[in-house]
mmCIF file of C-alpha atoms and ligand atoms in Angstrom:
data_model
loop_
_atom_site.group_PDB
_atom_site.id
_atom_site.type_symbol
_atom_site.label_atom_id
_atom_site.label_comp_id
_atom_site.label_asym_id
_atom_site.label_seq_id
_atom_site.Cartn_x
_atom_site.Cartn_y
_atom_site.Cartn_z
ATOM 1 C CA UNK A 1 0.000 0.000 0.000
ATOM 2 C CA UNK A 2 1.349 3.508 -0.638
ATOM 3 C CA UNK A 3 2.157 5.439 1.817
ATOM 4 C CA UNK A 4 0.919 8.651 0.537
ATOM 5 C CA UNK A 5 -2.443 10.040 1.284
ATOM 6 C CA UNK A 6 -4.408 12.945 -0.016
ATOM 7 C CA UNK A 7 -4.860 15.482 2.664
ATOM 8 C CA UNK A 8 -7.778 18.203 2.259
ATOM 9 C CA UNK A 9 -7.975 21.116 4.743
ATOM 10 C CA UNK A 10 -10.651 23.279 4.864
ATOM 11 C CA UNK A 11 -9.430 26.805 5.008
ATOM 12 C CA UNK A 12 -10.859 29.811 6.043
ATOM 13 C CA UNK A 13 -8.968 33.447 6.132
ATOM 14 C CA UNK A 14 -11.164 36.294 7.409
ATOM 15 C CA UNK A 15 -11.535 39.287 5.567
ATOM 16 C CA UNK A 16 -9.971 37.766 2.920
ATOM 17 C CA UNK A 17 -12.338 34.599 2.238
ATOM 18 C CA UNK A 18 -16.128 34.635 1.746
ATOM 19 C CA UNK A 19 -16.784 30.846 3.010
ATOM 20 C CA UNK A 20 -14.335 27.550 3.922
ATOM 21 C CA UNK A 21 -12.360 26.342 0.475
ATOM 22 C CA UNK A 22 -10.868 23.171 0.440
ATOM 23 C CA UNK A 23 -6.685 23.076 -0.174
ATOM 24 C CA UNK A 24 -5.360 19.651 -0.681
ATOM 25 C CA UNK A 25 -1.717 18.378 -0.030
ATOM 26 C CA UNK A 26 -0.355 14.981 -0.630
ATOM 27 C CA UNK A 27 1.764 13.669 2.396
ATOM 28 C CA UNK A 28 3.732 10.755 3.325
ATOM 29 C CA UNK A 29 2.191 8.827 6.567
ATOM 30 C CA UNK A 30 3.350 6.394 8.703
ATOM 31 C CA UNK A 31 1.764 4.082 10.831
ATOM 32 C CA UNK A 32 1.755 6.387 14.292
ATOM 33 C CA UNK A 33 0.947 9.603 13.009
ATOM 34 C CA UNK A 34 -2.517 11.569 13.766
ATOM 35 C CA UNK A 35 -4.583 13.767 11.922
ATOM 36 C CA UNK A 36 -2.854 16.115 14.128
ATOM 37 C CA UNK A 37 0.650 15.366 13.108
ATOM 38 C CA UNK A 38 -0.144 15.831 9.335
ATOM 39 C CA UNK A 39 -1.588 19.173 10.167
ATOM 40 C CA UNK A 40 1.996 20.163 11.535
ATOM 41 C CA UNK A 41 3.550 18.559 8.773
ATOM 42 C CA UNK A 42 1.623 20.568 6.628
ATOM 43 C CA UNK A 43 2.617 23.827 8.829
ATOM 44 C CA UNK A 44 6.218 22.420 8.847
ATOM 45 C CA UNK A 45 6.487 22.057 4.690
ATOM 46 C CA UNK A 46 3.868 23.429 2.702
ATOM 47 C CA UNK A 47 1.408 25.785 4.527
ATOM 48 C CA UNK A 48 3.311 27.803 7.503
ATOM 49 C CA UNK A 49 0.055 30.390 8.098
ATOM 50 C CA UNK A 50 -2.469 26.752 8.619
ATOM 51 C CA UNK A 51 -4.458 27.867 11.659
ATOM 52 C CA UNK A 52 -5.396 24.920 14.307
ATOM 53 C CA UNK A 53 -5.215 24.229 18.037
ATOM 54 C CA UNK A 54 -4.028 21.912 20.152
ATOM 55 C CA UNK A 55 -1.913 21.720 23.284
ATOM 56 C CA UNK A 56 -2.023 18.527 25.282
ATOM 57 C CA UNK A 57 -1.408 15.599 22.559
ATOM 58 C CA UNK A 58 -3.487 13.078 24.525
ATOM 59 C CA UNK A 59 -6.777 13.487 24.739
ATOM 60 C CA UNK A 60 -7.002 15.811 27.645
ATOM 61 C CA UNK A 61 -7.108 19.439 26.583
ATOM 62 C CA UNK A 62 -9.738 19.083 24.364
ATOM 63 C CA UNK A 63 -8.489 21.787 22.175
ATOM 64 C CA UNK A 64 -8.271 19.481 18.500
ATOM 65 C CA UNK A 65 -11.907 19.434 17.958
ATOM 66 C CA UNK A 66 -12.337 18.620 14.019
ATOM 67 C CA UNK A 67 -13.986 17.736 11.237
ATOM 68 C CA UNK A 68 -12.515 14.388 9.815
ATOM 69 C CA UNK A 69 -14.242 12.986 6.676
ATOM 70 C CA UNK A 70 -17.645 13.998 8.167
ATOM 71 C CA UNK A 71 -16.971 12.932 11.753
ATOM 72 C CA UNK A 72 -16.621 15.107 15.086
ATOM 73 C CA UNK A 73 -12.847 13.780 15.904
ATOM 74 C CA UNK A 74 -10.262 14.657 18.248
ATOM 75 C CA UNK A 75 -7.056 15.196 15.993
ATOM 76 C CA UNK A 76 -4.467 14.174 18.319
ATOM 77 C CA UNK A 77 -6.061 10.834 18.448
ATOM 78 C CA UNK A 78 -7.622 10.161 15.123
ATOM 79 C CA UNK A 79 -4.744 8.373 12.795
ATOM 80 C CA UNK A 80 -4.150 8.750 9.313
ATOM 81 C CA UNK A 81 -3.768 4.923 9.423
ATOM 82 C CA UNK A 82 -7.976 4.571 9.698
ATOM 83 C CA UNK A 83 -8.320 6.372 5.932
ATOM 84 C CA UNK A 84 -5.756 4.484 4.089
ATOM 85 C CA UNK A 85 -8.112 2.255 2.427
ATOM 86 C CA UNK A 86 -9.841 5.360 1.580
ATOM 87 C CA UNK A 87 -7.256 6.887 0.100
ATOM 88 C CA UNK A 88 -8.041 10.942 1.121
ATOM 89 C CA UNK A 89 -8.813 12.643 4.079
ATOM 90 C CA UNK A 90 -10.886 15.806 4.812
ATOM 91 C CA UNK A 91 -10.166 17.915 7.741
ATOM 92 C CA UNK A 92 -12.774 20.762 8.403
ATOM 93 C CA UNK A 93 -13.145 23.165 11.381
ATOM 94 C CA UNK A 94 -16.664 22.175 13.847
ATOM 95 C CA UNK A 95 -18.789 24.473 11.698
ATOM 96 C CA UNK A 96 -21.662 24.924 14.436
ATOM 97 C CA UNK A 97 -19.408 27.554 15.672
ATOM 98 C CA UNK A 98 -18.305 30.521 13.710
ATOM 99 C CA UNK A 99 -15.400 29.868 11.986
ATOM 100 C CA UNK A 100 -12.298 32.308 13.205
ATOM 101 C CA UNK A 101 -9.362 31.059 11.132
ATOM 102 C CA UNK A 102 -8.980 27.835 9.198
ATOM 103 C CA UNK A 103 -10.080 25.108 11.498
ATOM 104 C CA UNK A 104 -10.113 27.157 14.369
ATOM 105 C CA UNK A 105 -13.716 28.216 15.659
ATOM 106 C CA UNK A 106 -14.752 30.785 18.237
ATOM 107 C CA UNK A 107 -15.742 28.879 21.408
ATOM 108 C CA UNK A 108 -17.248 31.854 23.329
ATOM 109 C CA UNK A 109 -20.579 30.809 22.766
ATOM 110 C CA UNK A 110 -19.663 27.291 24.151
ATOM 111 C CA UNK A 111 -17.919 29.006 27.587
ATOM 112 C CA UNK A 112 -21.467 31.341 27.845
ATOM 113 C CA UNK A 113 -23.885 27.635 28.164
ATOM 114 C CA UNK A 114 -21.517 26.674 30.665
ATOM 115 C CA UNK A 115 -21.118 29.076 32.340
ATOM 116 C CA UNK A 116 -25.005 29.847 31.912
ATOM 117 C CA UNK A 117 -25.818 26.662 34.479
ATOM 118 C CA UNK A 118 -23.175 27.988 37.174
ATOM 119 C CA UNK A 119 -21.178 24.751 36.961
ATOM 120 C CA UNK A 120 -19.674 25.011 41.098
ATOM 121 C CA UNK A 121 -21.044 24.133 44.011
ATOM 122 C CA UNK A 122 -23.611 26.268 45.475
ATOM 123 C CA UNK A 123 -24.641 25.452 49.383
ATOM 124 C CA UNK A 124 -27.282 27.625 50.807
ATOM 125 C CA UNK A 125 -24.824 27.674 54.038
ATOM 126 C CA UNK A 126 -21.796 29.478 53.062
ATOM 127 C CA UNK A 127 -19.989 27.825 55.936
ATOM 128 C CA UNK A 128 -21.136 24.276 55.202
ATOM 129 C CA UNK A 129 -18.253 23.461 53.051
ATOM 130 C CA UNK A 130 -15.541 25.459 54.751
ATOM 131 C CA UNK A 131 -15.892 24.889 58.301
ATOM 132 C CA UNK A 132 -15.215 21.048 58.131
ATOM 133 C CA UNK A 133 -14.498 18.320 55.880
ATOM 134 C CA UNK A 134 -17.078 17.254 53.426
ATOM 135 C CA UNK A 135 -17.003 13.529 53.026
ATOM 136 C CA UNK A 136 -18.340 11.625 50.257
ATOM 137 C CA UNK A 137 -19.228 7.936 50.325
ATOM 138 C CA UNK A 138 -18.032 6.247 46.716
ATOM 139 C CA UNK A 139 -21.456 5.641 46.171
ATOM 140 C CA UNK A 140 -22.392 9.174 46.889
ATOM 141 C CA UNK A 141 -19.774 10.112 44.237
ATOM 142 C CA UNK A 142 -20.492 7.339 41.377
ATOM 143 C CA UNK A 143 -23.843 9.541 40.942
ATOM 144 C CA UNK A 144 -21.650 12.186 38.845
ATOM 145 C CA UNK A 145 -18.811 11.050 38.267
ATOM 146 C CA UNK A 146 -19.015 10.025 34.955
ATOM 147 C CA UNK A 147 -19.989 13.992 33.833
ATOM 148 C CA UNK A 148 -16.925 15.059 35.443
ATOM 149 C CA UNK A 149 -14.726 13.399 32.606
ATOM 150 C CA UNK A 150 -15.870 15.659 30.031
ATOM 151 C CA UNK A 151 -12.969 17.695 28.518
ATOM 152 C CA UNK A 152 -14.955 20.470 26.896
ATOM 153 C CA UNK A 153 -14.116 19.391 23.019
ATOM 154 C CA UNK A 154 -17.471 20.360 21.604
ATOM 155 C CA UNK A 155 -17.344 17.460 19.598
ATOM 156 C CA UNK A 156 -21.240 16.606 20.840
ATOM 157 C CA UNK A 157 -22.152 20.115 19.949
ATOM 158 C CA UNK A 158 -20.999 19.612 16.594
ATOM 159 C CA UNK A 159 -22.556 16.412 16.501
ATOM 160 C CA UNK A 160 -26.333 17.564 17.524
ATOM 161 C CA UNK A 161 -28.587 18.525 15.095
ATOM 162 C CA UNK A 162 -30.796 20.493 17.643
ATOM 163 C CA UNK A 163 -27.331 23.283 17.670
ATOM 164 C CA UNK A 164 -27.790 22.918 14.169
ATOM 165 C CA UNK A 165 -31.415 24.125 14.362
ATOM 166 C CA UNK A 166 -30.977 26.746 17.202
ATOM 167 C CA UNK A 167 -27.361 27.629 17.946
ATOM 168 C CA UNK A 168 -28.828 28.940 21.214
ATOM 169 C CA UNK A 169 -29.746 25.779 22.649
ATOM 170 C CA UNK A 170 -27.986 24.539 25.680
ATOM 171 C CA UNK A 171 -26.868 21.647 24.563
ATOM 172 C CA UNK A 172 -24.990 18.007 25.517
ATOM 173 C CA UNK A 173 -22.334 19.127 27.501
ATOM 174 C CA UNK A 174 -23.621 21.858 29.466
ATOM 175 C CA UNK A 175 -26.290 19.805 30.046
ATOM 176 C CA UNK A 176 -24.114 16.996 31.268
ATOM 177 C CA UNK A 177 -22.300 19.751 33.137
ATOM 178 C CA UNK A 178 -25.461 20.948 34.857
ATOM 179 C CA UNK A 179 -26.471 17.283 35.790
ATOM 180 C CA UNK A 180 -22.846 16.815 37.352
ATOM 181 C CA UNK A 181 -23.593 19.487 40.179
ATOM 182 C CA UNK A 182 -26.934 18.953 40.378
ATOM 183 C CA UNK A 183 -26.445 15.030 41.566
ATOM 184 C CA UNK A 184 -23.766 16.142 44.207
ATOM 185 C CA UNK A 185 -25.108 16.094 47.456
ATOM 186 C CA UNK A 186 -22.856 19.077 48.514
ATOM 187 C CA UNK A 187 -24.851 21.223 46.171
ATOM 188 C CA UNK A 188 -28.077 22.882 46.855
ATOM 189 C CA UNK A 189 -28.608 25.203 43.521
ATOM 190 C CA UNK A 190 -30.512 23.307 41.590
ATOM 191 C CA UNK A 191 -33.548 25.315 41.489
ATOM 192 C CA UNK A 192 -31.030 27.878 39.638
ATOM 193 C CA UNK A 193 -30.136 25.284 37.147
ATOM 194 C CA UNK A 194 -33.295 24.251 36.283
ATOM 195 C CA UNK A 195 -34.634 27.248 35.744
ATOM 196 C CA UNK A 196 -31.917 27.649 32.833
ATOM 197 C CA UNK A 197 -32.384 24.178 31.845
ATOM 198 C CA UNK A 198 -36.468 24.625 31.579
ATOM 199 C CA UNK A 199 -35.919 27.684 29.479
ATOM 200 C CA UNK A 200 -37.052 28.364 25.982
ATOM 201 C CA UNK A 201 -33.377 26.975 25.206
ATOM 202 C CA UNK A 202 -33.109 24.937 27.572
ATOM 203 C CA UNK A 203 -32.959 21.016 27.424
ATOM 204 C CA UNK A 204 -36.532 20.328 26.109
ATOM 205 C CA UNK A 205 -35.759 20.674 22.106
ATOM 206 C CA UNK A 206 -33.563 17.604 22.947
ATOM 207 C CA UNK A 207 -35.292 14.712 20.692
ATOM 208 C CA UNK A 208 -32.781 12.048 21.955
ATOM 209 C CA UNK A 209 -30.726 11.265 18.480
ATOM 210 C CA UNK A 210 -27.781 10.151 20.976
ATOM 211 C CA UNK A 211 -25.043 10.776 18.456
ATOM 212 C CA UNK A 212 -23.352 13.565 21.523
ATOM 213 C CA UNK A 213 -22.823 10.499 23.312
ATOM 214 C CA UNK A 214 -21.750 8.497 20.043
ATOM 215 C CA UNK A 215 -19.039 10.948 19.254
ATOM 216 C CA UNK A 216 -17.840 11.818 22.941
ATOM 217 C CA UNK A 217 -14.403 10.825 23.529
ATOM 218 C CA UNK A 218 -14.200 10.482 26.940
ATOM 219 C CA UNK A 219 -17.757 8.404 27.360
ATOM 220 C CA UNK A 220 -19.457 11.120 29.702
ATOM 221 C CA UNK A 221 -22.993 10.138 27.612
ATOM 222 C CA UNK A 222 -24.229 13.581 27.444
ATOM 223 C CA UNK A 223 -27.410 12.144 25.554
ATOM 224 C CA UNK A 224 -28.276 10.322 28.983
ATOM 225 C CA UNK A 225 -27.039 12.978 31.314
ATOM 226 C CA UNK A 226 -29.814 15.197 28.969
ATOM 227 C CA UNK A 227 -32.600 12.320 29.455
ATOM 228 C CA UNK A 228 -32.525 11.693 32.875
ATOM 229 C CA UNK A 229 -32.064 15.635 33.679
ATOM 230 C CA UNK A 230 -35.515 15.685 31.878
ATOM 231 C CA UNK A 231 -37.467 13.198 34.307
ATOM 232 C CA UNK A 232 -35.391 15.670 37.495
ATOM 233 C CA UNK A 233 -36.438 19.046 35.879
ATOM 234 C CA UNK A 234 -40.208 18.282 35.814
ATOM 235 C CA UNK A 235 -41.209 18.965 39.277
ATOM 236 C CA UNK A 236 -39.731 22.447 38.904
ATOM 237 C CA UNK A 237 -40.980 22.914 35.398
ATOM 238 C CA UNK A 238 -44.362 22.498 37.147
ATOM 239 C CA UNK A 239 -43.516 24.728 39.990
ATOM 240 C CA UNK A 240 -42.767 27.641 37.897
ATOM 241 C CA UNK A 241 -45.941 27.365 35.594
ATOM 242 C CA UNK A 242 -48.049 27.108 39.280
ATOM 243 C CA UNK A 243 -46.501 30.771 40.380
ATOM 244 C CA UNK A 244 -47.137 31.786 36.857
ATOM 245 C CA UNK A 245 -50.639 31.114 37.348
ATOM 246 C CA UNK A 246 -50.753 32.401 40.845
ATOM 247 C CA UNK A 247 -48.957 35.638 39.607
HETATM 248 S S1 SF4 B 1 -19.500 15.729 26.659
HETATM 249 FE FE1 SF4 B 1 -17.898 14.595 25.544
HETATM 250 S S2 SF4 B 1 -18.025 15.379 23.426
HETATM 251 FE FE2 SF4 B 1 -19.116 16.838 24.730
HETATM 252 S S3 SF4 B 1 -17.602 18.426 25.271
HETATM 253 FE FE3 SF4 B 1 -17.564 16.869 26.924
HETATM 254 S S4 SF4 B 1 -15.947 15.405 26.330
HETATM 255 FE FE4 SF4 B 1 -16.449 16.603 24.486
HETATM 256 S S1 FES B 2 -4.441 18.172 21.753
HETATM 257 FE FE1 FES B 2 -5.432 18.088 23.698
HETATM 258 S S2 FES B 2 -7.194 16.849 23.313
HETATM 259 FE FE2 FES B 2 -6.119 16.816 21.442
#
């Protein structure tokens, strides 16, 4: 088998280009090198002013969001190896955010939904947590843990069609965030949450596709995390309608 591929990166200078345009290199691969090394290859020989982020190299910073042939991917652990048969490979930036540079995108919108569900502990008693050790039994913590693994990639919001619809809409992993601090029983702001989460934007346009939690990299199921924060956020869907009445 060759060991050249076809490499196709979408880019994307602003001011300078209306819309994404597709420049394709060819590049020698070998067997251990990510989508992430052939983008610095392609820095390194051909293309010096290629715009993409990383940092970590394993999985952790969650900075390599992209586009490969169609799929949300983290670069620094997608290989070149898994498109040989294929022959080319397309690298895009995660278009359900507006595009900066090349396959960089602006995640501001992404930091306001997470921040919008105040993703810390709030106790009612301000002295609860500091005056003395806060013990939790493993069971206690097994409840969340699993939404504490996220990394913050955006790959699910790329992969929801619900963003696609309404860019405002809260979303898998601020949902999954929300659902995190709401099942810790150090935490007593979930009224707060809820209210965000029961919003017009909230988690309700949610129609279940699951393919967040196909695409997630670091298993957190966001789809879940959005299902069963459903079923919690009823009651105080219900209480807010009530004082709406009453009001
Ligand atoms: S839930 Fe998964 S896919 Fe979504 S941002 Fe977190 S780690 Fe990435
Ligand atoms: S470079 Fe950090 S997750 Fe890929």
């Amino acid at each position: 088998m060759s060991n050249t591929i076809k490499l196709e990166v979408m880019r994307y200078r602003p001011g300078v280009d209306e819309k994404p345009w597709p420049q394709v290199f060819d590049i020698e691969w070998t067997q251990d090198m990510s989508i992430l090394d052939a983008l610095a290859l392609v820095k390194d020989d051909f293309e010096p002013e290629l715009a993409y982020r990383w940092s970590c190299r394993m999985e952790v910073c969650g900075s390599c969001g992209m586009v490969v042939n169609g799929e949300p991917k983290l670069a620094c652990s997608t290989f070149v190896r898994e498109y040989a048969a294929v022959g080319k490979i397309t690298v895009g930036a995660l278009d359900q955010f507006p595009i900066e540079k090349d396959l960089i995108v602006d995640a501001d919108p992404f930091i306001a939904k997470l921040e919008s569900v105040k993703p810390y502990i709030i106790n009612k008693n301000p002295r609860a947590l500091a005056d003395k050790e806060y013990r939790q039994t493993p069971a206690e913590l097994a409840k969340f843990k699993q939404y504490t693994m996220c990394i913050n990639c955006m790959l699910c919001y790329q992969a929801c069609p619900q963003v696609g619809l309404n860019a405002n809409f809260l979303g898998p992993a601020a949902t999954a965030l929300a659902h995190r601090y709401n099942l810790d029983n150090r935490d007593t702001g979930r009224a707060g949450r809820f209210k965000v989460m029961n919003g017009e934007n909230g988690i309700w346009p949610c129609t279940f596709v699951g393919y967040c939690s196909e695409v997630c990299p670091k298993h957190v199921d966001p789809a879940g995390a959005i299902q069963q924060a459903k079923a919690a956020a009823v009651p105080f869907w219900a209480l807010s309608n009530l004082k709406k009445e009453e009001a």
